[in-house]
Structures are given as C-alpha cells and as structure tokens.
Coordinates of C-alpha atoms in Angstrom, one line a residue:
Chain A
M1 CA 25.1 -29.2 -81.0
I2 CA 27.9 -26.7 -80.5
K3 CA 31.2 -27.3 -82.2
V4 CA 34.1 -24.9 -81.9
E5 CA 37.2 -25.5 -83.9
N6 CA 40.5 -23.7 -83.3
L7 CA 39.0 -20.4 -82.4
Y8 CA 41.2 -17.3 -82.3
K9 CA 40.5 -13.7 -81.5
W10 CA 42.8 -10.8 -81.8
Y11 CA 41.9 -7.3 -80.6
G12 CA 44.4 -5.3 -82.6
T13 CA 47.7 -7.0 -81.7
K14 CA 46.4 -8.4 -78.5
L15 CA 45.5 -12.1 -78.5
A16 CA 42.3 -12.6 -76.5
V17 CA 41.4 -16.2 -77.4
E18 CA 44.0 -18.7 -78.6
D19 CA 43.2 -22.0 -80.3
I20 CA 40.1 -23.0 -78.4
S21 CA 38.3 -26.1 -79.6
F22 CA 35.5 -28.1 -77.9
S23 CA 32.1 -29.5 -78.6
V24 CA 28.9 -29.8 -76.5
N25 CA 26.3 -32.4 -77.2
K26 CA 22.6 -32.6 -76.2
G27 CA 22.3 -33.4 -72.5
E28 CA 25.6 -31.9 -71.6
I29 CA 26.2 -28.8 -69.5
L30 CA 29.6 -27.4 -70.1
G31 CA 31.0 -25.1 -67.4
F32 CA 33.3 -22.4 -68.7
I33 CA 35.5 -21.2 -65.9
G34 CA 38.5 -19.0 -65.7
P35 CA 39.7 -15.8 -64.0
N36 CA 38.3 -12.5 -65.1
G37 CA 39.6 -11.5 -68.5
A38 CA 40.5 -15.0 -69.4
G39 CA 38.4 -14.9 -72.6
K40 CA 35.2 -16.5 -71.5
S41 CA 32.9 -13.8 -72.7
T42 CA 34.9 -13.2 -75.9
T43 CA 34.6 -16.9 -76.7
M44 CA 30.8 -16.9 -76.1
R45 CA 30.4 -13.7 -78.1
M46 CA 32.1 -15.4 -81.0
I47 CA 30.0 -18.5 -80.7
T48 CA 26.8 -16.4 -80.7
G49 CA 27.9 -14.3 -83.6
F50 CA 28.0 -11.0 -81.8
I51 CA 31.7 -10.4 -82.6
P52 CA 33.5 -11.6 -85.7
I53 CA 35.8 -14.6 -85.4
S54 CA 39.5 -13.8 -86.2
K55 CA 40.3 -17.4 -87.1
G56 CA 38.7 -20.8 -86.8
R57 CA 35.1 -21.9 -86.9
A58 CA 32.0 -22.1 -84.6
C59 CA 28.9 -24.1 -85.5
V60 CA 25.6 -24.3 -83.8
G61 CA 23.4 -27.2 -84.7
G62 CA 25.4 -27.7 -87.9
F63 CA 25.2 -24.1 -89.0
D64 CA 28.3 -22.1 -89.2
I65 CA 27.7 -18.9 -87.3
E66 CA 29.5 -16.7 -89.8
A67 CA 28.3 -18.3 -93.0
N68 CA 24.6 -19.0 -91.9
P69 CA 24.1 -16.6 -89.0
I70 CA 20.3 -16.4 -89.2
E71 CA 19.8 -20.2 -89.1
A72 CA 22.4 -20.6 -86.4
K73 CA 21.0 -17.8 -84.2
A74 CA 17.5 -19.2 -84.5
L75 CA 18.7 -22.3 -82.7
F76 CA 20.1 -20.9 -79.5
G77 CA 19.2 -18.7 -76.6
Y78 CA 21.8 -16.3 -75.2
L79 CA 22.1 -14.6 -71.9
P80 CA 24.8 -11.9 -72.3
E81 CA 26.9 -10.8 -69.4
N82 CA 25.2 -8.2 -67.1
A83 CA 21.8 -9.2 -68.6
P84 CA 21.1 -6.1 -70.8
L85 CA 17.5 -5.1 -71.3
Y86 CA 15.5 -2.4 -73.0
A87 CA 14.6 -0.2 -70.0
N88 CA 11.4 1.5 -71.3
M89 CA 9.2 -1.6 -71.7
T90 CA 7.3 -3.8 -69.4
V91 CA 8.6 -7.3 -68.7
R92 CA 5.8 -8.9 -70.7
D93 CA 6.2 -6.6 -73.7
F94 CA 9.9 -7.3 -73.7
L95 CA 9.4 -11.0 -73.8
L96 CA 6.8 -10.7 -76.5
F97 CA 9.2 -8.6 -78.5
C98 CA 11.9 -11.2 -78.3
L99 CA 9.5 -14.0 -79.4
E100 CA 8.2 -11.9 -82.3
L101 CA 11.8 -11.2 -83.4
R102 CA 12.3 -14.9 -83.5
G103 CA 9.3 -15.2 -85.8
F104 CA 6.6 -16.5 -83.4
R105 CA 3.1 -15.3 -84.1
G106 CA -0.5 -15.6 -82.8
K107 CA -1.5 -18.0 -80.1
Q108 CA 2.1 -19.2 -79.5
L109 CA 3.1 -15.7 -78.4
K110 CA 0.8 -15.7 -75.4
E111 CA 1.4 -19.4 -74.5
K112 CA 5.2 -19.2 -74.6
T113 CA 5.3 -15.9 -72.7
D114 CA 2.9 -17.2 -70.0
K115 CA 4.9 -20.3 -69.6
V116 CA 8.3 -18.6 -69.3
I117 CA 6.9 -16.0 -66.9
H118 CA 5.8 -18.8 -64.7
T119 CA 9.0 -20.8 -64.9
C120 CA 11.2 -17.8 -64.1
F121 CA 8.9 -16.5 -61.3
L122 CA 8.1 -13.2 -63.0
N123 CA 4.4 -13.3 -62.3
S124 CA 4.4 -10.4 -59.9
V125 CA 6.4 -8.0 -62.1
Q126 CA 5.2 -8.9 -65.6
H127 CA 3.4 -5.6 -66.1
Q128 CA 6.1 -3.5 -64.4
N129 CA 8.4 -1.3 -66.4
I130 CA 11.9 -2.9 -66.6
D131 CA 13.8 0.1 -65.3
T132 CA 11.9 -0.2 -62.0
L133 CA 13.0 -3.8 -61.4
S134 CA 15.5 -5.0 -58.9
K135 CA 18.7 -6.6 -60.1
G136 CA 17.4 -10.1 -59.4
Y137 CA 14.3 -9.6 -61.5
R138 CA 16.2 -7.9 -64.3
H139 CA 18.5 -10.8 -64.4
R140 CA 15.7 -13.3 -64.5
T141 CA 13.9 -11.4 -67.2
C142 CA 16.9 -11.6 -69.4
F143 CA 17.3 -15.2 -68.6
A144 CA 13.7 -15.7 -69.5
Q145 CA 14.3 -14.2 -73.0
S146 CA 17.0 -16.8 -73.6
I147 CA 14.8 -19.8 -72.9
I148 CA 11.5 -18.4 -74.1
H149 CA 11.6 -20.1 -77.5
D150 CA 12.7 -23.5 -75.9
P151 CA 16.0 -23.6 -77.9
D152 CA 18.1 -26.7 -78.3
V153 CA 21.2 -24.7 -77.3
L154 CA 21.7 -22.3 -74.5
V155 CA 24.7 -20.0 -74.0
L156 CA 24.6 -18.4 -70.6
D157 CA 27.3 -15.8 -69.6
E158 CA 27.3 -15.8 -65.8
P159 CA 23.7 -16.8 -65.3
T160 CA 23.6 -16.4 -61.5
D161 CA 25.6 -13.2 -61.3
G162 CA 24.0 -10.7 -58.9
L163 CA 21.3 -13.1 -57.6
D164 CA 20.7 -13.8 -53.9
P165 CA 21.4 -17.3 -52.7
N166 CA 17.8 -18.5 -53.1
Q167 CA 17.5 -17.2 -56.6
K168 CA 20.9 -18.7 -57.4
R169 CA 19.6 -22.1 -56.3
E170 CA 16.4 -21.7 -58.3
I171 CA 18.2 -20.8 -61.5
R172 CA 20.7 -23.6 -61.0
N173 CA 18.0 -26.1 -60.6
L174 CA 16.3 -24.8 -63.7
I175 CA 19.5 -25.0 -65.7
K176 CA 20.1 -28.5 -64.5
E177 CA 16.6 -29.6 -65.4
M178 CA 16.9 -28.1 -68.9
G179 CA 20.3 -29.6 -69.3
K180 CA 18.7 -33.0 -69.7
N181 CA 17.6 -32.3 -73.3
K182 CA 19.6 -29.3 -74.3
A183 CA 23.2 -28.5 -75.0
I184 CA 24.2 -25.8 -72.5
I185 CA 27.4 -23.7 -72.1
L186 CA 27.6 -21.5 -69.0
S187 CA 30.4 -19.4 -67.8
T188 CA 31.0 -18.6 -64.2
H189 CA 33.7 -17.9 -61.7
I190 CA 31.8 -19.5 -58.9
L191 CA 33.3 -22.9 -58.4
E192 CA 30.4 -24.4 -56.4
E193 CA 28.2 -23.7 -59.4
V194 CA 30.4 -25.9 -61.5
E195 CA 30.1 -28.7 -59.0
A196 CA 26.4 -28.2 -58.6
V197 CA 25.4 -28.0 -62.3
C198 CA 28.0 -28.9 -64.9
S199 CA 28.6 -32.3 -66.4
R200 CA 31.9 -31.1 -67.9
V201 CA 34.3 -28.3 -67.2
L202 CA 36.5 -26.3 -69.5
V203 CA 39.1 -24.1 -67.7
I204 CA 40.5 -21.3 -69.7
D205 CA 43.3 -18.9 -68.7
K206 CA 44.8 -16.1 -70.7
G207 CA 42.7 -17.2 -73.7
R208 CA 44.0 -20.7 -73.7
K209 CA 42.3 -24.0 -72.8
V210 CA 44.0 -25.4 -69.7
F211 CA 41.6 -28.2 -68.7
D212 CA 38.7 -30.1 -70.3
G213 CA 37.0 -32.9 -68.3
T214 CA 34.5 -33.7 -65.6
P215 CA 34.3 -31.7 -62.4
D216 CA 35.5 -34.9 -60.6
T217 CA 38.6 -35.2 -62.7
L218 CA 39.3 -31.6 -62.1
K219 CA 39.0 -32.1 -58.4
G220 CA 41.2 -35.2 -58.6
K221 CA 44.0 -32.9 -59.7
S222 CA 44.0 -31.5 -56.3
E223 CA 47.0 -32.6 -54.2
K224 CA 44.7 -33.2 -51.2
A225 CA 42.2 -35.4 -53.1
G226 CA 42.0 -39.0 -51.8
I227 CA 43.6 -38.4 -48.4
I228 CA 41.9 -40.4 -45.8
H229 CA 41.3 -39.0 -42.3
V230 CA 41.1 -41.7 -39.6
E231 CA 39.6 -40.8 -36.2
I232 CA 40.6 -43.3 -33.7
F233 CA 40.3 -43.8 -29.9
S234 CA 43.8 -44.9 -28.8
S235 CA 46.6 -43.5 -26.7
D236 CA 49.4 -45.0 -28.9
A237 CA 48.9 -43.2 -32.1
A238 CA 52.5 -43.8 -33.3
A239 CA 52.0 -47.6 -33.3
L240 CA 48.8 -47.3 -35.2
T241 CA 50.5 -45.1 -37.8
S242 CA 53.2 -47.6 -38.5
K243 CA 50.6 -50.3 -38.7
L244 CA 48.6 -48.3 -41.3
Q245 CA 51.8 -47.5 -43.2
E246 CA 52.3 -51.3 -43.9
L247 CA 49.0 -51.5 -45.8
D248 CA 49.2 -52.1 -49.5
G249 CA 48.3 -48.8 -51.4
V250 CA 49.4 -46.5 -48.6
L251 CA 52.2 -44.1 -49.4
R252 CA 52.6 -42.9 -45.9
A253 CA 50.6 -42.2 -42.8
E254 CA 51.1 -39.4 -40.3
I255 CA 49.5 -38.1 -37.1
E256 CA 47.3 -35.1 -37.7
K257 CA 46.1 -34.5 -34.2
E258 CA 46.7 -36.3 -30.9
D259 CA 44.7 -35.6 -27.7
G260 CA 45.0 -38.1 -24.8
D261 CA 43.4 -41.3 -26.0
F262 CA 42.0 -39.7 -29.2
A263 CA 43.9 -39.2 -32.4
V264 CA 43.3 -38.2 -36.0
L265 CA 45.6 -39.9 -38.5
K266 CA 46.2 -38.8 -42.1
V267 CA 46.7 -41.6 -44.7
F268 CA 48.2 -40.6 -48.0
P269 CA 47.3 -43.1 -50.8
D270 CA 49.8 -44.0 -53.5
R271 CA 46.8 -43.8 -55.9
T272 CA 47.2 -47.4 -57.1
R273 CA 43.7 -48.2 -55.8
P274 CA 40.6 -46.2 -55.2
S275 CA 40.3 -44.5 -51.8
Q276 CA 37.1 -46.3 -51.0
E277 CA 38.9 -49.6 -51.2
L278 CA 41.6 -48.3 -48.9
C279 CA 38.9 -47.3 -46.5
S280 CA 37.5 -50.7 -46.2
M281 CA 41.0 -52.1 -45.8
I282 CA 41.6 -49.7 -42.9
H283 CA 38.3 -50.7 -41.4
E284 CA 39.3 -54.4 -41.6
V285 CA 42.6 -53.7 -39.9
S286 CA 40.9 -51.8 -37.1
V287 CA 38.4 -54.7 -36.5
K288 CA 41.2 -57.2 -36.4
E289 CA 43.4 -55.1 -34.1
R290 CA 40.3 -54.2 -32.0
W291 CA 40.8 -50.4 -32.5
K292 CA 37.9 -48.2 -31.7
L293 CA 37.3 -46.4 -34.9
G294 CA 35.6 -43.0 -34.7
E295 CA 35.3 -41.9 -38.3
L296 CA 36.8 -42.5 -41.8
K297 CA 36.7 -39.6 -44.2
V298 CA 38.0 -39.3 -47.7
E299 CA 39.1 -35.8 -48.8
Q300 CA 37.3 -34.8 -52.0
G301 CA 39.8 -32.2 -53.3
R302 CA 38.6 -28.7 -53.6
L303 CA 37.9 -27.0 -56.9
D304 CA 39.1 -23.6 -55.8
E305 CA 42.5 -25.1 -54.9
V306 CA 42.8 -26.8 -58.2
F307 CA 41.6 -23.7 -60.0
H308 CA 44.2 -21.7 -58.2
C309 CA 47.0 -24.2 -59.2
I310 CA 45.9 -24.2 -62.8
T311 CA 45.3 -20.6 -63.4
G312 CA 47.0 -18.6 -60.7
N313 CA 50.6 -19.1 -61.7
D314 CA 51.5 -15.4 -61.7
A315 CA 48.7 -14.1 -59.7
Chain B
M1 CA 10.4 -8.4 -93.5
S2 CA 8.4 -9.3 -90.4
A3 CA 11.5 -8.8 -88.2
I4 CA 11.7 -5.2 -89.5
L5 CA 8.0 -4.7 -88.6
T6 CA 8.6 -6.1 -85.1
I7 CA 11.6 -3.7 -84.6
I8 CA 9.6 -0.7 -86.0
K9 CA 6.7 -1.5 -83.6
R10 CA 9.0 -1.7 -80.5
E11 CA 11.0 1.4 -81.4
F12 CA 8.0 3.4 -82.2
T13 CA 6.1 2.5 -79.0
S14 CA 9.2 3.0 -76.9
Y15 CA 9.1 6.7 -77.9
F16 CA 5.8 7.0 -76.2
Y17 CA 6.8 5.0 -73.1
S18 CA 9.3 7.7 -72.3
P19 CA 8.9 11.5 -72.1
T20 CA 10.9 11.9 -75.3
A21 CA 7.9 11.8 -77.6
Y22 CA 5.8 14.3 -75.7
V23 CA 8.6 16.7 -75.1
F24 CA 9.6 16.5 -78.7
I25 CA 6.1 17.1 -80.1
V26 CA 5.4 20.0 -77.8
I27 CA 8.6 21.7 -78.4
F28 CA 8.4 21.1 -82.2
L29 CA 4.9 22.6 -82.3
V30 CA 5.8 25.5 -80.1
L31 CA 8.9 26.4 -82.0
S32 CA 7.4 26.1 -85.4
G33 CA 4.5 28.3 -84.3
F34 CA 6.7 30.8 -82.7
F35 CA 9.0 31.2 -85.7
T36 CA 6.1 31.4 -88.1
F37 CA 3.9 33.9 -86.2
M38 CA 6.4 35.9 -84.3
M39 CA 9.7 35.9 -86.3
S40 CA 8.2 35.9 -89.8
S41 CA 5.1 38.0 -89.1
F42 CA 2.9 35.5 -90.8
F43 CA -0.2 37.7 -90.7
T44 CA 1.2 40.9 -91.9
N45 CA 2.7 39.1 -95.0
N46 CA -0.9 38.9 -96.2
E47 CA -0.1 35.7 -98.1
S48 CA -2.2 32.6 -97.9
S49 CA 0.6 30.1 -98.1
L50 CA 2.8 28.1 -95.7
L51 CA 6.1 29.1 -97.3
V52 CA 7.3 31.0 -94.2
F53 CA 6.2 28.1 -92.0
F54 CA 8.2 25.5 -93.9
S55 CA 11.2 27.8 -94.3
W56 CA 12.1 27.4 -90.6
F57 CA 12.2 23.7 -90.7
P58 CA 15.8 23.2 -91.7
W59 CA 16.7 25.2 -88.5
I60 CA 14.2 23.7 -86.1
Y61 CA 15.1 20.2 -87.2
L62 CA 18.8 21.1 -86.6
I63 CA 18.2 20.9 -82.9
L64 CA 15.3 18.5 -82.6
I65 CA 16.2 15.7 -85.0
P66 CA 19.6 15.0 -83.5
A67 CA 17.8 14.7 -80.2
V68 CA 15.5 12.0 -81.6
G69 CA 18.4 10.2 -83.4
M70 CA 21.0 10.4 -80.7
P71 CA 19.9 7.4 -78.6
M72 CA 19.3 5.2 -81.6
W73 CA 22.6 3.2 -81.4
A74 CA 24.5 5.0 -78.6
D75 CA 21.9 3.8 -76.1
E76 CA 22.0 0.2 -77.5
R77 CA 25.8 0.2 -77.0
R78 CA 25.7 1.9 -73.6
L79 CA 23.1 -0.5 -72.2
G80 CA 24.5 -3.6 -74.0
T81 CA 21.2 -4.4 -75.6
I82 CA 23.0 -4.4 -78.9
E83 CA 24.4 -7.7 -77.9
L84 CA 20.8 -9.1 -77.5
L85 CA 19.7 -7.6 -80.8
F86 CA 22.6 -8.8 -82.8
T87 CA 22.4 -12.4 -81.5
M88 CA 18.8 -12.7 -82.5
P89 CA 18.0 -14.2 -85.8
V90 CA 17.8 -10.7 -87.4
T91 CA 20.2 -9.2 -89.9
A92 CA 22.0 -5.9 -89.3
V93 CA 20.1 -4.4 -92.3
Q94 CA 16.8 -5.2 -90.7
S95 CA 17.8 -3.6 -87.4
I96 CA 19.1 -0.5 -89.0
L97 CA 16.1 0.0 -91.3
G98 CA 13.6 -0.9 -88.5
K99 CA 15.1 1.7 -86.1
F100 CA 15.3 4.4 -88.8
I101 CA 11.8 3.9 -90.1
A102 CA 10.3 3.9 -86.6
A103 CA 12.0 7.2 -85.8
W104 CA 11.1 8.7 -89.2
L105 CA 7.4 7.7 -88.7
F106 CA 7.5 9.3 -85.3
I107 CA 8.7 12.6 -86.7
G108 CA 6.1 12.2 -89.5
I109 CA 3.4 12.2 -86.8
A110 CA 4.8 15.3 -85.2
L111 CA 4.8 16.9 -88.6
L112 CA 1.1 15.9 -89.1
L113 CA 0.2 17.5 -85.8
T114 CA 1.0 20.9 -87.3
F115 CA -2.3 20.6 -89.3
P116 CA -3.8 23.6 -87.5
M117 CA -1.5 25.7 -89.7
V118 CA -3.2 24.3 -92.8
I119 CA -6.6 25.0 -91.3
T120 CA -5.6 28.5 -90.4
V121 CA -4.4 29.4 -93.9
G122 CA -7.4 27.6 -95.4
Y123 CA -9.7 29.7 -93.2
L124 CA -8.0 33.0 -93.9
G125 CA -7.6 32.7 -97.6
Y126 CA -7.3 30.4 -100.6
P127 CA -4.0 28.6 -100.4
D128 CA -2.6 26.2 -103.0
Y129 CA -3.1 22.9 -101.3
G130 CA -0.8 21.1 -103.7
A131 CA 2.1 23.4 -102.7
I132 CA 1.3 22.7 -99.0
A133 CA 1.4 19.0 -99.6
C134 CA 4.7 19.4 -101.4
G135 CA 5.9 21.5 -98.4
Y136 CA 5.1 18.7 -96.1
L137 CA 6.7 16.1 -98.3
G138 CA 9.9 18.2 -98.5
S139 CA 9.9 18.6 -94.7
F140 CA 9.4 14.9 -94.2
L141 CA 12.3 14.1 -96.6
L142 CA 14.5 16.6 -95.0
A143 CA 13.7 15.1 -91.6
G144 CA 14.7 11.7 -93.0
A145 CA 18.0 13.0 -94.2
Y146 CA 18.8 14.6 -90.9
L147 CA 17.6 11.6 -89.0
A148 CA 19.8 9.2 -91.0
I149 CA 22.8 11.4 -90.3
S150 CA 21.9 11.4 -86.6
G151 CA 21.6 7.6 -86.6
M152 CA 25.0 7.4 -88.2
T153 CA 26.7 9.7 -85.5
S154 CA 24.8 7.7 -82.9
A155 CA 26.6 4.6 -84.1
M156 CA 30.0 6.3 -83.7
T157 CA 29.8 6.7 -80.0
R158 CA 28.4 5.5 -76.7
S159 CA 27.7 9.0 -75.6
Q160 CA 24.5 10.6 -76.6
V161 CA 25.9 14.1 -76.1
V162 CA 28.7 13.5 -78.5
S163 CA 26.3 12.0 -81.0
F164 CA 24.0 15.0 -80.7
I165 CA 26.8 17.6 -81.3
L166 CA 28.3 15.6 -84.2
S167 CA 25.0 15.2 -86.0
A168 CA 24.0 18.9 -85.4
V169 CA 27.4 19.9 -87.0
F170 CA 27.0 17.5 -89.9
C171 CA 23.4 18.8 -90.6
L172 CA 24.6 22.3 -90.3
L173 CA 27.3 21.6 -92.9
L174 CA 24.6 20.3 -95.2
I175 CA 22.8 23.6 -94.9
F176 CA 25.9 25.7 -95.2
S177 CA 27.7 23.9 -98.0
G178 CA 26.0 26.0 -100.7
W179 CA 25.9 29.2 -98.7
P180 CA 28.0 32.0 -100.2
P181 CA 30.1 32.8 -97.1
F182 CA 31.0 29.1 -96.9
T183 CA 31.8 28.7 -100.6
D184 CA 33.7 32.0 -100.6
M185 CA 35.9 30.4 -98.0
L186 CA 36.7 27.6 -100.4
V187 CA 36.9 29.6 -103.5
E188 CA 40.3 31.0 -102.6
W189 CA 42.2 27.8 -102.6
A190 CA 40.0 24.8 -103.5
P191 CA 39.8 23.4 -107.0
T192 CA 36.5 24.0 -108.9
W193 CA 35.4 20.4 -108.6
L194 CA 35.6 20.5 -104.8
L195 CA 33.8 23.8 -104.7
Q196 CA 31.0 22.5 -107.0
G197 CA 31.0 19.2 -105.1
A198 CA 30.5 21.0 -101.8
A199 CA 27.9 23.3 -103.2
S200 CA 25.9 20.4 -104.6
L201 CA 25.8 18.7 -101.2
S202 CA 23.7 21.6 -99.9
V203 CA 20.3 20.6 -98.8
M204 CA 18.8 24.1 -99.2
P205 CA 18.2 24.2 -103.0
H206 CA 16.5 20.8 -102.8
F207 CA 14.4 21.9 -100.0
A208 CA 13.4 25.1 -101.7
S209 CA 12.6 23.4 -105.0
I210 CA 10.1 21.0 -103.5
Q211 CA 8.5 23.8 -101.5
R212 CA 7.7 25.7 -104.7
G213 CA 5.4 22.8 -105.5
V214 CA 7.7 20.9 -107.9
I215 CA 8.6 17.3 -107.2
D216 CA 11.8 16.9 -109.2
S217 CA 13.4 13.4 -109.3
R218 CA 16.8 15.1 -108.7
D219 CA 15.6 16.3 -105.3
L220 CA 14.2 12.9 -104.4
I221 CA 17.4 11.2 -105.5
Y222 CA 19.4 13.7 -103.3
Y223 CA 17.4 12.9 -100.2
F224 CA 17.4 9.2 -100.7
S225 CA 21.2 9.2 -101.4
V226 CA 21.9 11.1 -98.2
I227 CA 19.7 8.6 -96.3
F228 CA 21.2 5.5 -98.1
F229 CA 24.8 6.7 -97.5
S230 CA 24.2 7.4 -93.8
L231 CA 22.4 4.1 -93.2
F232 CA 25.1 2.2 -95.1
T233 CA 27.8 4.0 -93.0
T234 CA 25.9 3.1 -89.9
G235 CA 26.1 -0.5 -90.8
I236 CA 29.9 -0.3 -91.3
L237 CA 30.4 1.6 -88.1
L238 CA 28.4 -1.0 -86.1
R239 CA 30.3 -3.9 -87.7
T240 CA 33.7 -2.1 -86.9
H241 CA 32.8 -1.6 -83.3
R242 CA 31.9 -5.2 -82.8
A243 CA 35.1 -6.4 -84.4
G244 CA 36.9 -4.5 -81.7

C-alpha cells in the first residue's frame, strides 16, 4: 500500500533524509523509530505530500504522491506531529469538516462521525470547543480525524505523545486492531510501543535507514539476548559451572551470584542452537545430576539497549 | 468545487465562533458613521448622496481589512493546521480561494450592515440609488483587493503582527502611488515608464470612477488583477515555505 523508493530531502545544503526505501503492505504495522531529528517526521511529511520530495518517489495505494496527489491523499489518514487542530470549532464540527473535505455527504457524515466519536471515546466532549480541551482529548480528536473515513493507509506521527498511560494503552489497542486490515506507519521514540504494537521496525538515524526487520530480530541484536540465568540450590557453584560449560552449544558459563547454598549462574550460548533448546538441555542435566533447580530464565534482549547501540554512536 | 464550499463554510462560520466578527462589524460601523457624520459634516453638505460616506472607505479598510486577513495563513502555519489541510485531498488553489472568498463574504456582510445610511439619505432626500449601488460595488471590490494583499502577507510569516503591518503598508502604497507628493518624489530620478507604472497602480482613480456611478471594465480588470496577482503569490509563498 505504501511504497517509498530512494527518498531524499535536502533543506538548503543540509541533507535531512538520505536514500530511504521501504514498503508497507496491508496488515502490517511499521514502527518508525529513531532519535529526535533523525528524519522521521520529514519522511512522513514527504509520504503524505505535505513537503515536496527532493529526490525519489513515494506512492500510496499505487498513486504517486507528487504526480497524483489528490487520489493518493484520499487513501490515507494522517496524524501530524503535535496533533494540530482548528481551535475555534467544536470537536463534532471539526470532524464533520474533515469528512466533508474528503467528499462525504448526507447520511454518511452523521454515521461516520458518530462511529469515530464512539471509538475514540470523545462522547463527553463532542460539543465542546476544541480550545477548551485537555491535551489528551485534543490528541484523540486529531487521531479521530485520521481514521474517520476508514482509510486503507494510516500515517501516524507519534500517536501516543502526551497521553496518560491509560490513554496510551487504549490508542495502542486501537492501532493494533486496525492494523489487521490496514497498512500503518507510526513513528515513536517509545520503545515499548514498538514491542507492543509493531510487526516491523525501521530504525533511522541521521536521515539514514540503519535497521529494517521485526522487533524480535532487533532485540536479537542485543548482546545480552539469549543469555540463560540458572537459579540453583547448591553450595558448590564452581563444579556446576564447569559441568554446564561442557554442554554442546554453550560458549561459557559463569557465576552471577553465590549465597550459601543458593547460586545464580549465567550461561552464554554460542548461538548455534535456540536458547529454548539449551534450556531443556540444562534441565536434563540437572535432573540427571540431582540438582535442585530454582528457575531458568532466558534474557530477551532490550530494545533500548539495541537502539542505543545502533543510533547512539556519538551521543 | 465542493471542497471550496466546505472550506468557505468552515472559514466563514469560524469568524462568528470568535469575537473577531463582532468586534470587526461594530468598529467598522462606528468608524464609518463617525467619519461620515462628524468629520465630513454629512448633514450640512446638504447633498442626498453617499459620496462622503464611501470616500472614507480606503482609509477605514486600511486598518480593518489587514486585521481580517492577518490570521488567514499565519495562524494555519503557527498552529500547524496547514499540515492537516494540505494533506487532505484538496488542492492548494481550492484552499486559497476558499479562505479568500469566505473572508470577502464576511466583509460583504459588514458592508451590507451599513444599510441605515441608505435609509437615512432616502428619507432625507432623493438620492441616485444607482450611484449608491455602484458605491457599494466599488467598496466591495476595494475590500477584495486589500483582503487579497492581506492574505498574501499572511502567507509570508507566522506572526500576525508582522502580517498586519506589511499588508497595511502595501495597501497604503496602493493608495499613495498616484498621489502627487509620492509621484513628485519619483519624478526627480525615475524614468517616465516607472513613474507612469507607479501611478497606474494607484487604487484611488479606480475607486473614484466607480463611485461616480460608472462601471468601467478597466476598473474591474484593475481590481481583479490585484486580487489574482495576490492570490497567485500566496500560492507560491505557501509552496516555498513547505519546500523549506
């Protein structure tokens, strides 16, 4: 649904976006992450046709955003950064205005507005003037205008920015639900959001794409990913460690913590076999040797750590 | 076409959602009345026409129209709503025309609300209603020209104050460009073509000629070219800003 080919953006002589290509299909939620000023918003503004593209091409639903802007713009909903709104209107009038601009008339206007007001929990404020709303409601109103016409493509620039934790969860669930039959791009710098919502991640830094894959692969890039913590009741941790080290697929094992007859061991895999398999091997050994096993835990790898490694080179 | 209507509707009603509309209308009516009755001694002239009433319009408009036009694009850019508007399936031409027409209609309504003036002269004497209609048409066209200029300066900046000052200065130049002290300043050094060019930009002869009750196509062309030029420049300015 969204296809971006070798996108460039220069502001004067400053290169803001450099050679970014990707595509998003129906049913996919692409998380766009990167530090502030990495070029996330600039890329989204080019895809949505707000700013001209310096070089390259962006297509929405097969329509080139520069050559056929009207057709392309009809297909997507866009939530700009900071959720701008016309202040001197009521929430309902604003939503009706957005629908009318998109060419909807008559009965559909009321139906679609009622529906989106319900989905975005705007019932209580629908007749209130926008400039009297709290930040959370303002944000949801702008979000509502992006989904009101049930578009096939959604471009959301920091959709949960400024919301409280409950509202964040509501919006995330909503995005996840909609992601089943839409193509969605969302930008964020909250890593938990990527894990919670996205089926694919694109990391950009200084205008360049530095990673494109699933959140799990991204996490796998973490140095800590796959390490197994073994909690064991034994007074001779050193002997256990050397026993574990002999296992096939173990790079090395070390004592993490030792406290009387309780110890925590750290097992580093050589990554030739999945960590789960290694776990069951450790379990087998412990049964055979009659160790009292407390807990086996596989380290998942943390996105923020990977993110820092990929993008924080000179930070 | 329907997108233009939607934009006109929103812009037009938004004037009445804020105090702008009421403040504008009240001040417009008060000022026009004050100038006509107090400054031009309307009654002692003993003339049943609205010539003195209309003659103040280029000056009253000079302050009031930039105030109506200044938020047109400056506010959209300051609030970021321009990003919403320009990512909707709407062309820039539709947005520019829609906003302009809505503001022009609003000023038209304020102008219509001066109808007690017409009733007054009608009650006191036997005015030439054709000339009065022409006076209104001329005032409306003048408002359109000023407004298009204000919209253009509004697209130049995020600051409404800067937009207001710029457009007041541009409109003042339109008034002054045919005025002898101004042309005398040019006559010393400027070539004839520049002098004539500057003088022909002046809005005053066109305003005066319609007021006399003559609708000359040259005057209409003048007003519509000022409007067209300003709206066209607005489009270029908006595009340039987005390009960064």
